[in-house]
Amino acid sequence: MQKISDLFIENIKNLPLWVKQVITKEIFDDLNKKLREFSELASIEDLFQYMCPKVTFKGKQELQERNLNLSQGYYIFLQDLIDGNTIFEITIKNNWTLADSAKIFCRLIELEYLNITDYATNKNVAVAMFIAGKLKTGEFLKRINKISAIQLEQAIRHQKELNDEGRHIKMASILIKLGFVTDTGLDSLLLLKEEARKRLPVGVGFISTKFTNQEDEQDQITRMQREIARLENENIIMKKRLKKMLNISD
């Protein structure tokens, strides 16, 4: 069966060249604007989304025996990696957010279920940890070499001094005050984290999808119908909560 991410990319590739030229320019300009001070996070070829780490023997054993009784998402993630899926494919296929995938990814690393040889220096692992809330802003900036260890220590020391004075200032604000990052840079980081919490809208990239057989087509239709039903149910629940808050009867 053709991967969902391949179908998504194929639809874009099948667009006329003159359309792709415009799309490429618009996307490039948008990325440069939003990640102006973090160009390496926009242009790097081996993005976190491209990663497909090997599952360790320990991870495969847990997948078979399920001794830890983890939530189903962890086992789906492990199996998808064994099947050769990237983080991008796993995220789209299971209708997760990138933040969902990042949290599972980080937890599996902690459990030694994934083989990440350059864990301490890999920028993409740092991005995953930041998105998953495992790395604070200052530590993340240090991990991607935007600030030095000395600068981070200076910021932490300054924050402690302010805390002792009863002034509780966030690390991000201190880094800006000390001139280590700019407001624009901080906005980029916040946007990176915020966007990672968004799902790919239903149907995006699949409007003109051509399937090789009826089984693949039905599988995709079933997935989309299931997602539509889930969103409709969420909408009903939200409406009920809103009516309750506003004390509105049906």
XYZ file of N, CA and C in Angstrom:
750
model
N 0.839 -1.202 0.000
C 0.000 0.000 0.000
C 0.878 1.258 0.000
N 0.543 2.211 -0.839
C 1.316 3.446 -0.915
C 1.124 4.269 0.352
N 2.206 4.854 0.840
C 2.145 5.635 2.079
C 1.343 6.912 1.867
N 0.629 7.311 2.930
C -0.197 8.509 2.862
C 0.650 9.744 2.566
N 1.829 9.820 3.201
C 2.693 10.983 2.981
C 3.175 11.043 1.533
N 3.412 9.857 0.924
C 3.827 9.828 -0.486
C 2.711 10.349 -1.382
N 1.462 9.980 -1.050
C 0.316 10.459 -1.818
C 0.195 11.974 -1.698
N 0.412 12.454 -0.477
C 0.335 13.886 -0.202
C 1.362 14.648 -1.042
N 2.625 14.182 -1.001
C 3.701 14.839 -1.741
C 3.500 14.690 -3.242
N 3.016 13.513 -3.667
C 2.811 13.261 -5.094
C 1.808 14.226 -5.700
N 0.749 14.548 -4.929
C -0.247 15.498 -5.428
C 0.367 16.868 -5.667
N 1.285 17.256 -4.784
C 1.956 18.548 -4.951
C 2.890 18.497 -6.154
N 3.618 17.384 -6.303
C 4.552 17.242 -7.421
C 3.834 17.213 -8.767
N 2.605 16.732 -8.768
C 1.846 16.626 -10.014
C 1.241 17.952 -10.479
N 1.361 18.978 -9.651
C 0.862 20.295 -10.057
C 1.699 20.828 -11.216
N 1.145 21.685 -12.064
C 1.928 22.270 -13.158
C 3.151 23.022 -12.614
N 4.231 23.025 -13.371
C 5.476 23.651 -12.937
C 5.287 25.112 -12.562
N 4.478 25.829 -13.342
C 4.284 27.249 -13.062
C 3.573 27.471 -11.733
N 2.739 26.505 -11.324
C 2.068 26.588 -10.022
C 3.066 26.293 -8.911
N 3.897 25.261 -9.131
C 4.888 24.902 -8.107
C 5.905 26.023 -7.884
N 6.211 26.782 -8.939
C 7.131 27.913 -8.783
C 6.573 28.940 -7.800
N 5.298 29.249 -7.968
C 4.656 30.232 -7.089
C 4.558 29.691 -5.665
N 4.123 28.434 -5.538
C 3.987 27.824 -4.214
C 5.331 27.795 -3.495
N 6.391 27.409 -4.235
C 7.728 27.339 -3.642
C 8.169 28.701 -3.131
N 7.951 29.739 -3.944
C 8.350 31.091 -3.530
C 7.572 31.539 -2.301
N 6.244 31.317 -2.325
C 5.404 31.751 -1.215
C 5.783 31.022 0.075
N 6.011 29.717 -0.011
C 6.371 28.932 1.175
C 7.748 29.337 1.680
N 8.691 29.537 0.746
C 10.043 29.945 1.126
C 10.017 31.291 1.849
N 9.254 32.232 1.297
C 9.137 33.556 1.923
C 8.482 33.453 3.302
N 7.468 32.587 3.406
C 6.759 32.412 4.672
C 7.672 31.814 5.739
N 8.464 30.803 5.355
C 9.397 30.178 6.295
C 10.473 31.165 6.740
N 10.993 31.934 5.788
C 12.019 32.919 6.125
C 11.486 33.985 7.076
N 10.230 34.342 6.900
C 9.618 35.356 7.763
C 9.396 34.810 9.169
N 8.864 33.580 9.247
C 8.507 33.009 10.541
C 9.706 32.442 11.306
N 10.721 32.012 10.567
C 11.906 31.443 11.222
C 13.155 32.235 10.827
N 12.989 33.545 10.781
C 14.044 34.425 10.293
C 15.386 34.192 10.984
N 15.361 34.040 12.289
C 16.604 33.884 13.043
C 16.962 32.428 13.300
N 16.158 31.524 12.738
C 16.414 30.093 12.913
C 16.324 29.401 11.559
N 17.106 29.923 10.594
C 17.045 29.403 9.229
C 17.394 27.922 9.163
N 18.239 27.453 10.090
C 18.614 26.035 10.070
C 17.420 25.127 10.355
N 16.412 25.663 11.032
C 15.219 24.874 11.317
C 14.256 24.868 10.134
N 14.506 25.735 9.163
C 13.642 25.803 7.985
C 14.268 25.117 6.778
N 15.597 25.122 6.700
C 16.263 24.630 5.497
C 16.983 23.298 5.685
N 17.179 22.868 6.913
C 17.923 21.632 7.158
C 17.207 20.449 6.509
N 17.968 19.598 5.857
C 17.378 18.504 5.094
C 16.874 17.368 5.975
N 17.563 17.128 7.062
C 17.151 16.015 7.934
C 16.323 16.534 9.103
N 15.162 17.088 8.778
C 14.239 17.580 9.792
C 13.813 16.454 10.730
N 13.318 16.824 11.910
C 12.763 15.838 12.832
C 11.712 14.991 12.131
N 10.899 15.649 11.286
C 9.832 14.938 10.570
C 10.375 13.850 9.648
N 11.638 13.987 9.196
C 12.233 13.007 8.298
C 12.841 11.812 9.032
N 12.955 11.917 10.324
C 13.645 10.874 11.081
C 12.879 9.551 11.070
N 13.633 8.469 11.011
C 13.060 7.117 11.102
C 14.064 6.270 11.879
N 14.184 6.527 13.189
C 15.191 5.822 13.997
C 14.900 4.329 14.100
N 15.971 3.563 14.286
C 15.833 2.120 14.440
C 15.283 1.788 15.822
N 14.418 0.811 15.871
C 13.876 0.336 17.146
C 14.867 -0.672 17.725
N 15.231 -0.496 18.981
C 16.194 -1.397 19.618
C 15.559 -2.765 19.899
N 16.412 -3.721 20.250
C 15.912 -5.046 20.617
C 14.958 -4.937 21.801
N 15.314 -4.055 22.737
C 14.476 -3.829 23.915
C 13.107 -3.292 23.502
N 13.088 -2.412 22.507
C 11.834 -1.850 22.021
C 10.986 -2.891 21.318
N 11.633 -3.720 20.502
C 10.909 -4.782 19.798
C 10.322 -5.791 20.787
N 11.086 -6.051 21.841
C 10.615 -6.995 22.862
C 9.374 -6.447 23.565
N 9.396 -5.151 23.875
C 8.243 -4.522 24.524
C 7.033 -4.518 23.588
N 7.280 -4.316 22.301
C 6.196 -4.321 21.321
C 5.498 -5.673 21.294
N 6.265 -6.739 21.469
C 5.697 -8.083 21.449
C 5.032 -8.460 22.773
N 5.711 -8.137 23.878
C 5.239 -8.604 25.184
C 4.368 -7.601 25.928
N 4.604 -6.290 25.667
C 3.830 -5.196 26.266
C 3.792 -5.288 27.798
N 4.951 -5.503 28.378
C 5.062 -5.623 29.836
C 4.757 -4.317 30.564
N 5.095 -3.189 29.947
C 4.870 -1.888 30.597
C 3.435 -1.403 30.440
N 2.684 -2.063 29.588
C 1.282 -1.690 29.354
C 1.152 -0.199 29.012
N 1.963 0.244 28.069
C 1.922 1.635 27.622
C 0.625 1.880 26.853
N 0.293 3.139 26.646
C -0.899 3.448 25.854
C -0.660 3.006 24.409
N -1.739 2.768 23.692
C -1.666 2.167 22.362
C -0.797 2.963 21.395
N -0.782 4.281 21.554
C -0.010 5.120 20.650
C 1.458 4.768 20.595
N 2.039 4.360 21.724
C 3.450 3.990 21.771
C 3.721 2.755 20.917
N 2.832 1.798 20.988
C 3.025 0.559 20.232
C 2.779 0.782 18.740
N 1.838 1.662 18.430
C 1.608 2.024 17.030
C 2.861 2.697 16.473
N 3.428 3.594 17.252
C 4.629 4.334 16.855
C 5.782 3.367 16.595
N 6.010 2.433 17.505
C 7.097 1.461 17.356
C 6.895 0.605 16.109
N 5.683 0.119 15.913
C 5.405 -0.727 14.751
C 5.571 0.050 13.456
N 5.129 1.295 13.462
C 5.266 2.121 12.257
C 6.738 2.360 11.916
N 7.574 2.548 12.934
C 9.006 2.715 12.684
C 9.607 1.433 12.117
N 9.223 0.307 12.668
C 9.713 -0.983 12.174
C 9.300 -1.185 10.724
N 8.120 -0.678 10.369
C 7.619 -0.793 8.995
C 8.284 0.204 8.048
N 9.195 1.034 8.592
C 9.943 1.965 7.755
C 9.315 3.321 7.554
N 8.378 3.695 8.409
C 7.721 4.996 8.302
C 8.520 6.093 8.997
N 8.538 7.276 8.408
C 9.173 8.431 9.033
C 8.219 9.042 10.062
N 8.732 9.980 10.848
C 7.890 10.697 11.812
C 6.753 11.420 11.082
N 7.067 11.974 9.925
C 6.069 12.680 9.116
C 4.933 11.743 8.729
N 5.294 10.566 8.223
C 4.296 9.580 7.814
C 3.463 9.112 8.998
N 4.122 8.831 10.110
C 3.427 8.347 11.315
C 2.423 9.386 11.798
N 2.847 10.645 11.796
C 1.999 11.729 12.284
C 0.754 11.891 11.418
N 0.940 11.881 10.104
C -0.194 12.040 9.188
C -1.098 10.815 9.216
N -0.486 9.639 9.169
C -1.256 8.393 9.085
C -2.182 8.202 10.274
N -1.707 8.616 11.457
C -2.484 8.420 12.678
C -3.274 9.662 13.091
N -3.220 10.696 12.225
C -3.915 11.955 12.495
C -3.514 12.556 13.839
N -2.213 12.522 14.123
C -1.677 13.127 15.333
C -1.167 14.527 14.997
N -0.842 15.281 16.034
C -0.088 16.513 15.835
C 1.387 16.150 15.910
N 2.241 17.047 15.454
C 3.676 16.782 15.546
C 4.099 16.737 17.014
N 3.398 17.509 17.856
C 3.682 17.494 19.294
C 3.367 16.125 19.885
N 2.281 15.489 19.427
C 1.942 14.136 19.881
C 3.083 13.171 19.559
N 3.556 13.235 18.329
C 4.641 12.350 17.899
C 5.921 12.637 18.673
N 6.183 13.920 18.920
C 7.401 14.303 19.644
C 7.386 13.767 21.074
N 6.238 13.823 21.732
C 6.128 13.323 23.106
C 6.368 11.816 23.163
N 5.776 11.095 22.209
C 5.977 9.646 22.162
C 7.434 9.336 21.851
N 7.991 10.045 20.891
C 9.383 9.877 20.484
C 10.327 10.051 21.675
N 10.140 11.128 22.429
C 11.009 11.406 23.579
C 10.875 10.345 24.667
N 9.662 9.902 24.909
C 9.440 8.869 25.925
C 10.085 7.548 25.521
N 10.011 7.209 24.247
C 10.618 5.971 23.769
C 12.142 6.032 23.849
N 12.695 7.225 23.681
C 14.144 7.397 23.851
C 14.522 7.162 25.309
N 13.737 7.736 26.220
C 13.986 7.556 27.654
C 13.952 6.081 28.050
N 13.070 5.331 27.416
C 12.927 3.899 27.716
C 13.963 3.048 26.983
N 14.825 3.714 26.193
C 15.867 3.037 25.411
C 15.273 2.088 24.368
N 14.143 2.496 23.787
C 13.491 1.700 22.757
C 13.886 2.158 21.357
N 14.557 3.330 21.276
C 15.008 3.851 19.992
C 16.516 4.027 20.007
N 17.144 3.759 18.873
C 18.598 3.863 18.768
C 18.979 5.237 18.208
N 19.319 6.155 19.090
C 19.755 7.508 18.700
C 21.192 7.673 19.184
N 22.149 7.488 18.287
C 23.556 7.490 18.690
C 24.061 8.884 19.074
N 23.562 9.925 18.397
C 24.032 11.295 18.671
C 22.986 12.077 19.456
N 22.370 11.428 20.408
C 21.259 12.000 21.177
C 21.583 13.385 21.745
N 22.774 13.557 22.317
C 23.114 14.804 23.017
C 23.407 15.961 22.075
N 23.731 15.666 20.819
C 24.125 16.734 19.893
C 23.175 16.886 18.704
N 22.259 15.983 18.526
C 21.350 16.022 17.379
C 20.347 17.160 17.535
N 20.395 18.124 16.614
C 19.507 19.291 16.700
C 18.038 18.907 16.533
N 17.798 17.887 15.728
C 16.421 17.484 15.489
C 15.809 16.815 16.712
N 16.636 16.107 17.465
C 16.179 15.546 18.742
C 15.863 16.687 19.701
N 16.693 17.735 19.661
C 16.458 18.908 20.502
C 15.140 19.577 20.139
N 14.846 19.653 18.844
C 13.572 20.227 18.391
C 12.412 19.396 18.929
N 12.532 18.070 18.838
C 11.479 17.180 19.340
C 11.278 17.381 20.832
N 12.368 17.491 21.578
C 12.288 17.668 23.024
C 11.666 19.016 23.380
N 11.977 20.037 22.596
C 11.410 21.365 22.834
C 9.911 21.352 22.557
N 9.519 20.768 21.441
C 8.107 20.683 21.069
C 7.328 19.880 22.107
N 7.977 18.827 22.630
C 7.316 17.945 23.599
C 7.328 18.517 25.013
N 7.995 19.658 25.201
C 8.058 20.268 26.536
C 9.122 19.664 27.429
N 10.061 18.920 26.825
C 11.132 18.283 27.596
C 12.346 19.189 27.755
N 12.422 20.207 26.917
C 13.514 21.174 26.998
C 12.945 22.570 27.165
N 13.456 23.312 28.132
C 13.046 24.703 28.297
C 13.734 25.556 27.245
N 13.234 26.772 27.082
C 13.722 27.641 26.011
C 15.228 27.845 26.048
N 15.773 28.158 27.218
C 17.208 28.408 27.333
C 18.040 27.201 26.958
N 17.679 26.048 27.462
C 18.420 24.825 27.171
C 18.313 24.465 25.695
N 17.128 24.698 25.112
C 16.952 24.422 23.688
C 17.866 25.309 22.849
N 17.914 26.596 23.181
C 18.784 27.518 22.449
C 20.244 27.109 22.547
N 20.620 26.592 23.708
C 22.002 26.104 23.870
C 22.243 24.862 23.021
N 21.263 23.963 22.994
C 21.419 22.711 22.256
C 21.545 22.936 20.746
N 20.904 24.023 20.248
C 20.998 24.294 18.807
C 22.044 25.382 18.521
N 22.887 25.657 19.518
C 24.034 26.557 19.377
C 23.658 28.015 19.077
N 22.501 28.441 19.600
C 22.113 29.841 19.450
C 22.639 30.692 20.611
N 22.856 30.068 21.737
C 23.527 30.722 22.856
C 24.553 29.735 23.408
N 25.546 30.261 24.116
C 26.585 29.396 24.668
C 26.190 28.919 26.065
N 26.927 27.941 26.546
C 26.683 27.437 27.896
C 26.927 28.543 28.924
N 27.917 29.389 28.660
C 28.235 30.496 29.569
C 27.080 31.498 29.596
N 26.527 31.787 28.432
C 25.399 32.727 28.367
C 24.181 32.173 29.100
N 23.934 30.870 28.954
C 22.806 30.252 29.652
C 23.019 30.308 31.162
N 24.240 30.030 31.605
C 24.543 30.100 33.036
C 24.349 31.519 33.557
N 24.763 32.497 32.754
C 24.596 33.900 33.143
C 23.114 34.243 33.270
N 22.307 33.767 32.347
C 20.872 34.035 32.376
C 20.211 33.369 33.577
N 20.618 32.140 33.870
C 20.072 31.417 35.027
C 20.440 32.129 36.327
N 21.675 32.592 36.394
C 22.131 33.315 37.587
C 21.351 34.614 37.768
N 21.120 35.318 36.662
C 20.369 36.573 36.705
C 18.922 36.308 37.126
N 18.344 35.224 36.615
C 16.972 34.862 36.976
C 16.872 34.560 38.469
N 17.870 33.867 38.992
C 17.882 33.541 40.430
C 17.954 34.798 41.282
N 18.777 35.753 40.841
C 18.905 37.017 41.573
C 17.560 37.750 41.603
N 16.863 37.744 40.462
C 15.555 38.405 40.393
C 14.531 37.678 41.269
N 14.594 36.348 41.255
C 13.678 35.561 42.091
C 13.888 35.865 43.567
N 15.153 36.023 43.965
C 15.483 36.343 45.356
C 14.927 37.712 45.759
N 14.767 38.574 44.749
C 14.213 39.907 45.002
C 12.689 39.905 44.915
N 12.139 38.729 44.655
C 10.684 38.627 44.552
C 10.144 38.938 43.176
N 11.022 39.044 42.199
C 10.604 39.322 40.830
C 10.774 38.048 39.996
N 9.662 37.451 39.631
C 9.709 36.191 38.906
C 9.558 36.459 37.405
N 10.678 36.462 36.721
C 10.728 36.753 35.289
C 11.039 35.476 34.517
N 10.313 35.254 33.415
C 10.545 34.066 32.604
C 11.910 34.127 31.935
N 12.486 32.947 31.721
C 13.803 32.856 31.113
C 13.854 33.542 29.758
N 12.805 33.387 28.949
C 12.786 33.987 27.619
C 12.969 35.505 27.704
N 12.289 36.128 28.659
C 12.389 37.587 28.825
C 13.794 37.987 29.271
N 14.406 37.167 30.100
C 15.767 37.448 30.577
C 16.764 37.338 29.429
N 16.592 36.330 28.588
C 17.486 36.155 27.438
C 17.396 37.347 26.488
N 16.192 37.894 26.353
C 16.008 39.082 25.512
C 16.662 40.298 26.173
N 16.428 40.430 27.477
C 16.980 41.567 28.221
C 18.504 41.588 28.164
N 19.102 40.402 28.222
C 20.562 40.305 28.183
C 21.118 40.395 26.766
N 20.218 40.450 25.788
C 20.656 40.606 24.403
C 21.093 39.316 23.725
N 20.756 38.182 24.325
C 21.173 36.892 23.753
C 20.235 36.450 22.628
N 18.971 36.850 22.697
C 18.006 36.585 21.627
C 17.160 37.841 21.441
N 16.432 37.906 20.342
C 15.580 39.060 20.067
C 14.118 38.686 20.249
N 13.270 39.696 20.247
C 11.824 39.453 20.309
C 11.368 38.597 19.130
N 11.939 38.891 17.960
C 11.581 38.144 16.756
C 11.976 36.682 16.894
N 13.165 36.446 17.444
C 13.630 35.081 17.647
C 12.740 34.318 18.602
N 12.335 34.982 19.683
C 11.452 34.342 20.654
C 10.102 34.028 20.033
N 9.580 34.965 19.231
C 8.302 34.735 18.544
C 8.381 33.512 17.632
N 9.536 33.331 16.984
C 9.727 32.180 16.106
C 9.652 30.876 16.885
N 10.272 30.861 18.064
C 10.263 29.655 18.892
C 8.858 29.336 19.383
N 8.140 30.367 19.810
C 6.775 30.164 20.287
C 5.881 29.662 19.153
N 6.104 30.199 17.938
C 5.326 29.771 16.782
C 5.634 28.314 16.432
N 6.918 27.955 16.520
C 7.327 26.583 16.242
C 6.593 25.604 17.147
N 6.504 25.949 18.414
C 5.839 25.089 19.390
C 4.326 25.076 19.178
N 3.767 26.238 18.883
C 2.322 26.356 18.691
C 1.858 25.583 17.450
N 2.602 25.741 16.348
C 2.232 25.080 15.102
C 2.330 23.561 15.221
N 3.228 23.095 16.085
C 3.407 21.648 16.272
C 2.193 21.009 16.924
N 1.328 21.819 17.511
C 0.123 21.301 18.168
C -1.060 21.201 17.204
N -0.852 21.584 15.955
C -1.941 21.575 14.973
C -1.909 20.307 14.133
N -3.091 19.794 13.815
C -3.209 18.643 12.931
C -3.315 19.098 11.481
N -2.931 18.207 10.579
C -3.151 18.489 9.167
C -4.646 18.458 8.907
N -5.230 19.526 8.345
C -6.678 19.537 8.083
C -7.110 18.357 7.236
N -8.272 17.807 7.537
C -8.787 16.644 6.819
C -8.914 16.934 5.333
N -8.371 16.043 4.511
C -8.509 16.166 3.063
C -7.433 16.972 2.386
N -6.632 17.741 3.124
C -5.595 18.555 2.507
C -4.568 17.651 1.827
N -4.315 17.920 0.553
C -3.323 17.148 -0.170
C -3.850 15.880 -0.805
N -5.130 15.563 -0.609
C -5.650 14.297 -1.135
C -6.803 14.491 -2.125
N -7.071 15.721 -2.504
C -8.224 16.006 -3.356
C -8.140 15.256 -4.689
N -6.948 15.213 -5.272
C -6.809 14.553 -6.577
C -6.030 13.254 -6.490
N -6.009 12.656 -5.316
C -5.242 11.435 -5.123
C -5.749 10.300 -6.016
N -4.821 9.602 -6.660
C -5.163 8.448 -7.474
C -4.653 7.199 -6.774
N -5.506 6.256 -6.518
C -5.137 5.038 -5.817
C -4.876 3.912 -6.821
N -3.956 3.049 -6.452
C -3.574 1.951 -7.337
C -4.602 0.833 -7.327
N -5.356 0.695 -6.249
C -6.391 -0.327 -6.196
C -7.522 0.118 -5.279
N -8.637 -0.593 -5.327
C -9.826 -0.223 -4.564
C -9.599 -0.356 -3.060
N -8.757 -1.315 -2.675
C -8.496 -1.522 -1.239
C -7.838 -0.296 -0.618
N -6.854 0.276 -1.320
C -6.181 1.484 -0.836
C -7.156 2.654 -0.761
N -7.981 2.778 -1.800
C -8.948 3.869 -1.850
C -9.947 3.766 -0.698
N -10.454 2.561 -0.457
C -11.429 2.363 0.611
C -10.808 2.614 1.973
N -9.535 2.217 2.106
C -8.836 2.422 3.376
C -8.733 3.906 3.694
N -8.372 4.707 2.672
C -8.249 6.147 2.884
C -9.603 6.787 3.159
N -10.636 6.336 2.443
C -11.979 6.871 2.661
C -12.442 6.583 4.084
N -12.165 5.358 4.551
C -12.544 4.971 5.914
C -11.850 5.852 6.943
N -10.553 6.113 6.717
C -9.784 6.970 7.634
C -10.397 8.370 7.700
N -10.734 8.908 6.544
C -11.278 10.267 6.490
C -12.674 10.320 7.102
N -13.478 9.284 6.858
C -14.812 9.251 7.456
C -14.719 9.172 8.969
N -13.774 8.370 9.461
C -13.575 8.235 10.896
C -13.158 9.564 11.516
N -12.279 10.289 10.805
C -11.808 11.582 11.315
C -12.924 12.623 11.298
N -13.714 12.620 10.235
C -14.843 13.556 10.148
C -15.830 13.313 11.284
N -16.093 12.030 11.562
C -17.008 11.676 12.654
C -16.455 12.137 13.995
N -15.131 12.005 14.155
C -14.509 12.426 15.414
C -14.633 13.934 15.597
N -14.377 14.683 14.520
C -14.463 16.142 14.596
C -15.898 16.601 14.853
N -16.850 15.914 14.228
C -18.257 16.259 14.447
C -18.649 16.012 15.894
N -18.166 14.910 16.468
C -18.454 14.594 17.866
C -17.844 15.636 18.796
N -16.609 16.051 18.492
C -15.950 17.085 19.296
C -16.739 18.385 19.227
N -17.258 18.694 18.048
C -18.028 19.919 17.864
C -19.299 19.903 18.712
N -19.965 18.740 18.755
C -21.177 18.597 19.567
C -20.856 18.788 21.048
N -19.759 18.174 21.495
C -19.348 18.284 22.898
C -19.037 19.732 23.263
N -18.301 20.435 22.361
C -17.945 21.827 22.620
C -19.181 22.720 22.687
N -20.160 22.453 21.826
C -21.398 23.234 21.839
C -22.144 23.038 23.158
N -22.195 21.794 23.638
C -22.870 21.496 24.902
C -22.182 22.198 26.067
N -20.845 22.176 26.057
C -20.091 22.843 27.124
C -20.327 24.339 27.102
N -20.354 24.910 25.871
C -20.567 26.347 25.742
C -21.951 26.736 26.243
N -22.971 25.942 25.892
C -24.330 26.222 26.350
C -24.422 26.145 27.857
N -23.711 25.167 28.432
C -23.723 25.011 29.891
C -23.073 26.206 30.562
N -21.956 26.668 29.982
C -21.249 27.825 30.548
C -22.107 29.081 30.484
N -22.860 29.204 29.369
C -23.672 30.400 29.171
C -25.086 30.237 29.724
N -25.318 29.042 30.290
C -26.629 28.733 30.885
C -27.745 28.856 29.875
N -27.499 28.257 28.681
C -28.474 28.290 27.610
C -29.110 26.905 27.494
N -30.435 26.866 27.522
C -31.124 25.566 27.377
C -31.342 25.252 25.901
N -31.514 23.957 25.594
C -31.731 23.542 24.195
C -33.118 23.945 23.723
